[in-house]
Short mmCIF file of C-alpha atoms in Angstrom, two decimals:
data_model
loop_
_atom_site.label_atom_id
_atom_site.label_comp_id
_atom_site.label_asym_id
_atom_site.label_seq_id
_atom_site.Cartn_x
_atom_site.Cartn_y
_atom_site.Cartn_z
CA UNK A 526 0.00 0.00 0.00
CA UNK A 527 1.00 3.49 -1.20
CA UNK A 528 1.33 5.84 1.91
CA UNK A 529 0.96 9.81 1.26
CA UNK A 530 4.22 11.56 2.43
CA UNK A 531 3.48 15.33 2.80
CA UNK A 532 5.04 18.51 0.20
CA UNK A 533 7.61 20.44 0.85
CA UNK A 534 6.53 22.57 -1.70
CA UNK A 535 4.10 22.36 -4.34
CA UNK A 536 4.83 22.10 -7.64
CA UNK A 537 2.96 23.09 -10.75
CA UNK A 538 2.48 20.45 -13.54
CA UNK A 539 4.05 21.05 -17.36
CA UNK A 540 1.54 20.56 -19.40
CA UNK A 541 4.54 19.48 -22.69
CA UNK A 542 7.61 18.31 -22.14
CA UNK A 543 10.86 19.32 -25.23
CA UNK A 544 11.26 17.44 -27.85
CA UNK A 545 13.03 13.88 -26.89
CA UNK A 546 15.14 11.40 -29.12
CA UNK A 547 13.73 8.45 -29.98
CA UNK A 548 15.36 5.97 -27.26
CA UNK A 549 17.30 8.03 -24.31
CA UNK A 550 19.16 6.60 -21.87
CA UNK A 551 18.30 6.27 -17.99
CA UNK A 552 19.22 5.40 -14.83
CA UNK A 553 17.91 1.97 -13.44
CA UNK A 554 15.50 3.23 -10.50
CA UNK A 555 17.94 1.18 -7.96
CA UNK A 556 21.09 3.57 -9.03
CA UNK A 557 19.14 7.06 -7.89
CA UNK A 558 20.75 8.81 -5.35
CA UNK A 559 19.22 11.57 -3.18
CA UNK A 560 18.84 15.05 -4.73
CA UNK A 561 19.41 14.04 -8.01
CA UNK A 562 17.44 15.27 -10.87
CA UNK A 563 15.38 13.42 -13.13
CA UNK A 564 14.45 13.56 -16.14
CA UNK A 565 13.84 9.74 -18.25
CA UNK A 566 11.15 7.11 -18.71
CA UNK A 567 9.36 4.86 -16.64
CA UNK A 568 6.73 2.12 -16.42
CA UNK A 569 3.36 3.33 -14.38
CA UNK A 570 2.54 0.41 -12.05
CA UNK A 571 -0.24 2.04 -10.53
CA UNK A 572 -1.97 5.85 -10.02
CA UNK A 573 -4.07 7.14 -7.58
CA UNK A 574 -5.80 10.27 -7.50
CA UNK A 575 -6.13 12.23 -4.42
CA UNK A 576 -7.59 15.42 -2.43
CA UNK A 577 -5.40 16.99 0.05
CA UNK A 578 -6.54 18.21 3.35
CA UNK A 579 -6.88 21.58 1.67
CA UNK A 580 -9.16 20.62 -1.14
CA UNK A 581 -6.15 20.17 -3.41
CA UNK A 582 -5.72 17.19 -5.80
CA UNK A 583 -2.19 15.17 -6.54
CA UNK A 584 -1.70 12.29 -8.23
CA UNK A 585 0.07 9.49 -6.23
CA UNK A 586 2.39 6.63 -8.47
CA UNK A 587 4.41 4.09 -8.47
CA UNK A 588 6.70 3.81 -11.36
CA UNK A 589 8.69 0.69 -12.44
CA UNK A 590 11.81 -0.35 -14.09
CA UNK A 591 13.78 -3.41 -14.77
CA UNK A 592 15.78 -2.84 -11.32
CA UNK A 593 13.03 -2.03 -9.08
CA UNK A 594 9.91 0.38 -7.98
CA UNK A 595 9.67 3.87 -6.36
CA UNK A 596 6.82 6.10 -5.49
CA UNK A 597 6.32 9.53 -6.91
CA UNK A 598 4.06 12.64 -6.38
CA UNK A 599 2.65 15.05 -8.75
CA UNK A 600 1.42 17.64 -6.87
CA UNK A 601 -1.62 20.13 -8.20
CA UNK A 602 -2.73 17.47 -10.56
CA UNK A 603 -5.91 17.28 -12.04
CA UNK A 604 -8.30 14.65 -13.76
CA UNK A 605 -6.95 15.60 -17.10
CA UNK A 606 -3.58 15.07 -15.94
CA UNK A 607 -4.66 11.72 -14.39
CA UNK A 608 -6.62 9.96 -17.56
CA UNK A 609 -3.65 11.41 -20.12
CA UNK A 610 -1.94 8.09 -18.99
CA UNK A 611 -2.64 4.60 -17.72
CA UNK A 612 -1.53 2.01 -15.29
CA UNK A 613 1.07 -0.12 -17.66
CA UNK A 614 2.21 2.61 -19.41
CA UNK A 615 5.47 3.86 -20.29
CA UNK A 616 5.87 7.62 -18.98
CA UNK A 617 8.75 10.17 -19.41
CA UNK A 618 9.34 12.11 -15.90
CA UNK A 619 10.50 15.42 -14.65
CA UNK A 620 11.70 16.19 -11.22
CA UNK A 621 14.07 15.30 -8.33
CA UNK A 622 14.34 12.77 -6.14
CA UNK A 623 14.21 13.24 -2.19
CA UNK A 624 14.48 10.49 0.61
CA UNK A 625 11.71 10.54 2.87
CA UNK A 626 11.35 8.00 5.95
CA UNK A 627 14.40 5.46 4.47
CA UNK A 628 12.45 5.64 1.07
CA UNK A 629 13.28 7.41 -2.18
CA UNK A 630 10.50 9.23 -3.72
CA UNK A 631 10.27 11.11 -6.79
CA UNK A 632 8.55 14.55 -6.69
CA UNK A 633 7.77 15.20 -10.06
CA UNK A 634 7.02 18.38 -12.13
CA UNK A 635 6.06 17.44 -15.04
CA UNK A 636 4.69 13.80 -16.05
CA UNK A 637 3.78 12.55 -19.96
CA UNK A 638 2.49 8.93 -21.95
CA UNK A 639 5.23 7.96 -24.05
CA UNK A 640 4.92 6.05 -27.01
CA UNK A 641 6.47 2.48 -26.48
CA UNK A 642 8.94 3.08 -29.29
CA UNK A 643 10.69 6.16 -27.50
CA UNK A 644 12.27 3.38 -24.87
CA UNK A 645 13.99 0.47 -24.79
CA UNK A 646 12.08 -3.19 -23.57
CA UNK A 647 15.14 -4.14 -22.20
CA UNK A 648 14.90 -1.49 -19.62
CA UNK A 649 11.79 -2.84 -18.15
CA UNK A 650 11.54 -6.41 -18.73
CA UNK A 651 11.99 -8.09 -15.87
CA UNK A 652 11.72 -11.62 -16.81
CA UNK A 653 15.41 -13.69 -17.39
CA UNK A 654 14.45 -16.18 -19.82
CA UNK A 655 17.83 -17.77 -19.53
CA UNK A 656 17.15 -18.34 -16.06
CA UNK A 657 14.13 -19.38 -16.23
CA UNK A 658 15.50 -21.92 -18.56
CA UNK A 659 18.01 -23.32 -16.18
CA UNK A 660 15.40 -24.05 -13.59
CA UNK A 661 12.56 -25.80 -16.02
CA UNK A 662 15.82 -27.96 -16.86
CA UNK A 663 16.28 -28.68 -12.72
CA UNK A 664 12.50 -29.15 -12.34
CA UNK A 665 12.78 -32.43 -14.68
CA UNK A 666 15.91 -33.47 -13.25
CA UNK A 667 14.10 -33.67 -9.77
CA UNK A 668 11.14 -34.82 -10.89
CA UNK A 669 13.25 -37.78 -12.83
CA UNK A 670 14.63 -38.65 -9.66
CA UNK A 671 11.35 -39.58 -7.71
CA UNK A 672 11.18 -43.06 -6.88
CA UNK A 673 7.12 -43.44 -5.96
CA UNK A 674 5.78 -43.93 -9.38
CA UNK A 675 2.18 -42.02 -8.48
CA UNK A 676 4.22 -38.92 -7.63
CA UNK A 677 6.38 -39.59 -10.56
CA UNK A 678 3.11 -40.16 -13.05
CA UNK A 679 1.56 -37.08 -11.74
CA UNK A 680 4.48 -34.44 -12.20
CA UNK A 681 4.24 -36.14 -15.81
CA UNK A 682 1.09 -34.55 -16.04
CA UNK A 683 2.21 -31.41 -14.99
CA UNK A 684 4.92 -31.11 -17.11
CA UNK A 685 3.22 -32.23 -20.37
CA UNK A 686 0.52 -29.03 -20.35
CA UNK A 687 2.93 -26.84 -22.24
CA UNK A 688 0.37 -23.77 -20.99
CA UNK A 689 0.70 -24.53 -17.66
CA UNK A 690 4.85 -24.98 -18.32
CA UNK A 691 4.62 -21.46 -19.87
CA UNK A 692 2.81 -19.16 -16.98
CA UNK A 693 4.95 -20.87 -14.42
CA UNK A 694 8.16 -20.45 -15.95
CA UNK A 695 6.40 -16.58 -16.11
CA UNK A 696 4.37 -16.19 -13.52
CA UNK A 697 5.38 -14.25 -10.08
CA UNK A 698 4.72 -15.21 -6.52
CA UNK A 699 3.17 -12.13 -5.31
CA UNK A 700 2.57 -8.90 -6.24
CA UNK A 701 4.69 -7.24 -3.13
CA UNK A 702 7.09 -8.80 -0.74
CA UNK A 703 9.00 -11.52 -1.94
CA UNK A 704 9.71 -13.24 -5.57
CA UNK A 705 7.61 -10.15 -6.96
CA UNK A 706 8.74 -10.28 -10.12
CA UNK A 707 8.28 -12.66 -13.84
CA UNK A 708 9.69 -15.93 -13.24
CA UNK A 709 9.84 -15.37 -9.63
CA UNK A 710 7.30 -17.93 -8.71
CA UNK A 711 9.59 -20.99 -10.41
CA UNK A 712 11.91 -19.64 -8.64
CA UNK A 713 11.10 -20.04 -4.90
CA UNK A 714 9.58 -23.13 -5.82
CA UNK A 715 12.91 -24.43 -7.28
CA UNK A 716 14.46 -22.84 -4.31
CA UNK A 717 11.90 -24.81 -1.70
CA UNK A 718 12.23 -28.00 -4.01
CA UNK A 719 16.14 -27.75 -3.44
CA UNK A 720 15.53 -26.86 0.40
CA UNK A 721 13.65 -30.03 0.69
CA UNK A 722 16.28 -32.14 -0.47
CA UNK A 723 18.85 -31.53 1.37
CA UNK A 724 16.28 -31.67 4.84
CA UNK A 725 14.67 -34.23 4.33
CA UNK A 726 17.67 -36.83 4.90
CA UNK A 727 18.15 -35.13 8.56
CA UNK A 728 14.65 -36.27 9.39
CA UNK A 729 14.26 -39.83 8.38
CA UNK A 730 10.76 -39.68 9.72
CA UNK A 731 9.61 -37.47 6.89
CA UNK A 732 8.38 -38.37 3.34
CA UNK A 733 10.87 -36.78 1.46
CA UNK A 734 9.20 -37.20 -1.99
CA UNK A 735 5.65 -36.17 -0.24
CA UNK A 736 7.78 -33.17 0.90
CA UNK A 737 9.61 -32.14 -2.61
CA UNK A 738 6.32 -32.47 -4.66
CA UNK A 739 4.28 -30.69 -2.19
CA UNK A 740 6.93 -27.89 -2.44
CA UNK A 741 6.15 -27.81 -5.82
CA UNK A 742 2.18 -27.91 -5.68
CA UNK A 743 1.84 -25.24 -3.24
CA UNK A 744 1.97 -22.10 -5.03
CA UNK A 745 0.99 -23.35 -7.97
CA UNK A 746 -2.09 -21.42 -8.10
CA UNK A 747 -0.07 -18.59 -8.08
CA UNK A 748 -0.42 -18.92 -12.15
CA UNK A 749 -4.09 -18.18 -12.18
CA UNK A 750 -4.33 -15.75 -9.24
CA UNK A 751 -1.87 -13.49 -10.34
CA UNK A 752 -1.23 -11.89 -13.96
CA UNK A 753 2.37 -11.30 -14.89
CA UNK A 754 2.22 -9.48 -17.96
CA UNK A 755 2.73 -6.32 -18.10
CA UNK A 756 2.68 -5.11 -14.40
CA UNK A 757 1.69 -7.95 -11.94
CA UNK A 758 -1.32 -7.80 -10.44
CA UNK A 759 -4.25 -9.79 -9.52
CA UNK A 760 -6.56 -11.78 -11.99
CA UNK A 761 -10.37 -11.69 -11.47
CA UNK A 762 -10.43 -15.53 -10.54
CA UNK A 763 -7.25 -14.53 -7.96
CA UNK A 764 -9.46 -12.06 -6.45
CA UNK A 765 -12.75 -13.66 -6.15
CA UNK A 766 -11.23 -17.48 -5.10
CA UNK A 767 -7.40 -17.63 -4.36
CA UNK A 768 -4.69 -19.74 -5.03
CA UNK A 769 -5.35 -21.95 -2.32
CA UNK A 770 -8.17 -22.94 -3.97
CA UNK A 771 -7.32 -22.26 -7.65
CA UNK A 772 -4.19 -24.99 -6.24
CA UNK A 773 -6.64 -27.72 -5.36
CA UNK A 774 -8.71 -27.40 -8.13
CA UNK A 775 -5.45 -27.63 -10.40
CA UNK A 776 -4.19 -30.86 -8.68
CA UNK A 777 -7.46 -32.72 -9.03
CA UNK A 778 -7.83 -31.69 -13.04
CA UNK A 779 -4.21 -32.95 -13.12
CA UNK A 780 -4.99 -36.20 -10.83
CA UNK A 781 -7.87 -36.89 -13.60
CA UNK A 782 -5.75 -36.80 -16.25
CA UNK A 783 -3.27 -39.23 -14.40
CA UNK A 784 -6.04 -41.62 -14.18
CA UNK A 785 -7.29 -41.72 -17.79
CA UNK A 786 -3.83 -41.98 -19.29
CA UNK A 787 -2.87 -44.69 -17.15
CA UNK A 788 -6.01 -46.51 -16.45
CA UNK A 789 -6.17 -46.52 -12.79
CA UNK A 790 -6.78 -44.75 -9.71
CA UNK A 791 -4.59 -42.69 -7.75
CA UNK A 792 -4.42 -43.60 -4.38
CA UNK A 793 -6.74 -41.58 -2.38
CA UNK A 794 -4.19 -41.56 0.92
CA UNK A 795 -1.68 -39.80 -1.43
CA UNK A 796 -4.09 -37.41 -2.76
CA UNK A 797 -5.16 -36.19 0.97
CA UNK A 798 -1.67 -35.75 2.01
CA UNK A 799 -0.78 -33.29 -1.36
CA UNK A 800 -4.18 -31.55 -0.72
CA UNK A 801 -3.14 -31.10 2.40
CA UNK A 802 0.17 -29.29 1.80
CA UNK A 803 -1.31 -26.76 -0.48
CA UNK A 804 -3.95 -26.18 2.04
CA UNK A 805 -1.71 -25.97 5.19
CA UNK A 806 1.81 -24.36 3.82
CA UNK A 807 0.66 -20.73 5.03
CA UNK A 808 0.73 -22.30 8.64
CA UNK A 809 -1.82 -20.44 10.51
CA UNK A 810 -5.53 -19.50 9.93
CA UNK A 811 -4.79 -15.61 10.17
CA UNK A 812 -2.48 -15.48 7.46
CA UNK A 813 -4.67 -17.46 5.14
CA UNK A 814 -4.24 -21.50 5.90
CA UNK A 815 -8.18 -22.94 5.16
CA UNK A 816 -6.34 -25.78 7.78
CA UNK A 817 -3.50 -25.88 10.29
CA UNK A 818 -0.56 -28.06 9.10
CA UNK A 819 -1.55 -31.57 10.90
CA UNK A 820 1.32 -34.02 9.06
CA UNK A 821 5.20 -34.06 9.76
CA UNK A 822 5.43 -33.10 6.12
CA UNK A 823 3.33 -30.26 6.33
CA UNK A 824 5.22 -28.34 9.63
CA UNK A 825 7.98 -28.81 7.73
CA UNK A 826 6.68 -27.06 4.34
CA UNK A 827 4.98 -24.45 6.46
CA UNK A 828 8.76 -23.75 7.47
CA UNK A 829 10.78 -23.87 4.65
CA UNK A 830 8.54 -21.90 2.71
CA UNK A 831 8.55 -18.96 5.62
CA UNK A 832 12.07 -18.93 5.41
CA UNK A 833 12.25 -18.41 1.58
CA UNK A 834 9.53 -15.67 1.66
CA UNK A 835 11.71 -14.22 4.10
CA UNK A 836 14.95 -14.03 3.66
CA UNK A 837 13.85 -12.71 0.02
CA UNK A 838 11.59 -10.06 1.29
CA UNK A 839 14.15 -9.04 3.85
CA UNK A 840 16.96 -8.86 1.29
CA UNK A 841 14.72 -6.30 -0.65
CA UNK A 842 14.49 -4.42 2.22
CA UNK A 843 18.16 -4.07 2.40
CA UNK A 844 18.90 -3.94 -1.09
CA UNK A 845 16.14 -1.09 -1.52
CA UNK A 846 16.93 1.19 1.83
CA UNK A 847 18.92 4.34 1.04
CA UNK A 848 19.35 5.03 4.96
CA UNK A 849 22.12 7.57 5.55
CA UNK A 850 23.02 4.46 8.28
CA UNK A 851 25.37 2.63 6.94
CA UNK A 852 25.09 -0.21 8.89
CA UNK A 853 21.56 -0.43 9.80
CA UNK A 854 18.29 -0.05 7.36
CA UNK A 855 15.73 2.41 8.48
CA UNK A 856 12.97 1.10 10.86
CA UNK A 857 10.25 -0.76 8.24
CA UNK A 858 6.59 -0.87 9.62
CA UNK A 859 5.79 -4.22 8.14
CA UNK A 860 8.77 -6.09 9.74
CA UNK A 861 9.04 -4.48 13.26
CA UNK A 862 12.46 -3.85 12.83
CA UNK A 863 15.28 -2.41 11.07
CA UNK A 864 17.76 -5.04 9.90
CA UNK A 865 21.72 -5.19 10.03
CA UNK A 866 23.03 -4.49 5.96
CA UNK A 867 26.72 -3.90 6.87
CA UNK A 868 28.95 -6.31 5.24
CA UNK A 869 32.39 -7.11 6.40
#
């Protein structure tokens, strides 16, 4: 959620900008510095407008690159100013940057739609296809090492829907906080997959096949709920059912198909225990669980995914604060804390 952070002084919009080259060069959001004028493209990833305590109206952003997001304010804005552009588009920017509360802001001048062939893609795609190919490639090579041939059918199934294949290898795994970005969702569930391995032999009491392929299903409705193209944000079907749900529903279309290509049921046990794991992974009712994990296998997915989500989130914290500290991040309301970022 965008927070308003009071003006210094207003400023009045420019209703033109000068003349600009077809494709000029900018600075990656993550490389501004405090004080520093700007004056370069952007992606919009969302607008609000809003009324001041004195009547006024500015228009509150977010704008996007490759590297990152920022907020920015465009004070004495008006609804003409607000519907000349969209949420998506690319925008060319005037103003200066100032830090306010840890965060770097952007109060902006002047603000106008750009054309998509006055910038470079390159800039603002944020989706590494080369990675992304790496860890389809790790995927299979996990999945060819399962021994329990239901588990082994199944992910099969999975791997064979070449549209499903494409929005994961896509798709993020939220919208804010952590892996919030294309291809991010394959990626913490590569990272959990890989986490599960090398637990699982500690703990000879777990199921550590149950445990890898539940890594895998959890999220998975992460494809549905959330769109990834263009700037991410939530589907219709995300925001009316969830991808706990849109999970469970996925797994028994897939456990159907396992069925009529091999001519026999899949064990019902099996199929309680991976229902299960999508339902229980968030770990607690208040953050979302329909059920509270109830199987070693489970606890142990609750876990490992909380310490993924985590350490990623908190990392962006660090790698985002421009605290005058230089060992310490500012404090950060939705962590309680500020965190150590010196390294030695």
């Amino acid at each position: 959620m965008m927070v308003f952070l009071g003006p210094s002084n207003p400023l009045a919009f420019t209703a033109s900008l000068p003349p600009r080259s077809p494709i000029v060069p900018r600075t990656p959001i993550t490389e501004l510095t405090d004080g520093l004028a700007v004056s370069q493209s952007f992606r919009t990833a969302d607008k609000q407008l809003r009324v001041n305590r004195q009547g006024g109206k500015y228009i509150l952003l977010k704008l996007a690159d490759r590297s990152g997001t920022l907020v920015a304010m465009l004070w004495n804005a008006d609804e003409r100013v607000f519907d000349s552009f969209d949420r998506g588009d690319y925008v060319h920017c005037e103003g200066r940057t100032q830090v306010h509360n840890g965060a770097l802001q952007i109060i902006l001048t002047s603000i106008e739609r750009m054309d998509p062939s006055e910038i470079d893609t390159a800039d603002f795609d944020r989706f590494d296809a080369d990675q992304a190919d790496q860890l389809d490639k790790r995927l299979r090579e996990i999945f060819g090492q399962l021994k329990n041939v239901h588990l082994r059918r199944l992910a099969d199934v999975y791997l064979a829907d070449e549209v499903f294949m494409t929005d994961l290898r896509c798709a993020a795994a939220a919208v804010t906080n952590h892996h919030a970005y294309p291809g991010g969702l394959l990626r913490h569930t590569i990272d959990l997959m890989e986490l599960c391995l090398l637990i699982s032999p500690q703990y000879p009491q777990l199921d550590g096949e149950l445990l890898v392929f539940g890594a895998f299903l959890h999220d998975l409705g992460k494809t549905l709920e959330l769109s990834s193209r263009g700037e991410i944000s939530y589907t219709d079907r995300g925001q009316l059912v969830g991808h706990i749900v849109i999970g469970i529903q996925m797994l028994g279309e897939k456990i159907t198909a396992c069925e009529k290509n091999h001519g026999e049921s899949f064990p019902e046990g099996l199929r309680r225990q991976l229902e299960h794991l999508i339902v229980s992974h968030h770990g607690q009712l208040e953050f979302g669980s329909p059920k509270l994990p109830v199987t070693l296998e489970a606890v142990a997915l609750h876990h490992i995914d909380n310490l993924d989500a985590k350490l990623s989130s908190y990392t962006t914290v660090i790698e985002s604060d421009v605290a005058a500290d230089g060992n310490w991040t500012n404090y950060t309301p939705s962590i309680g804390r500020k965190l150590w970022k010196k390294r030695d």
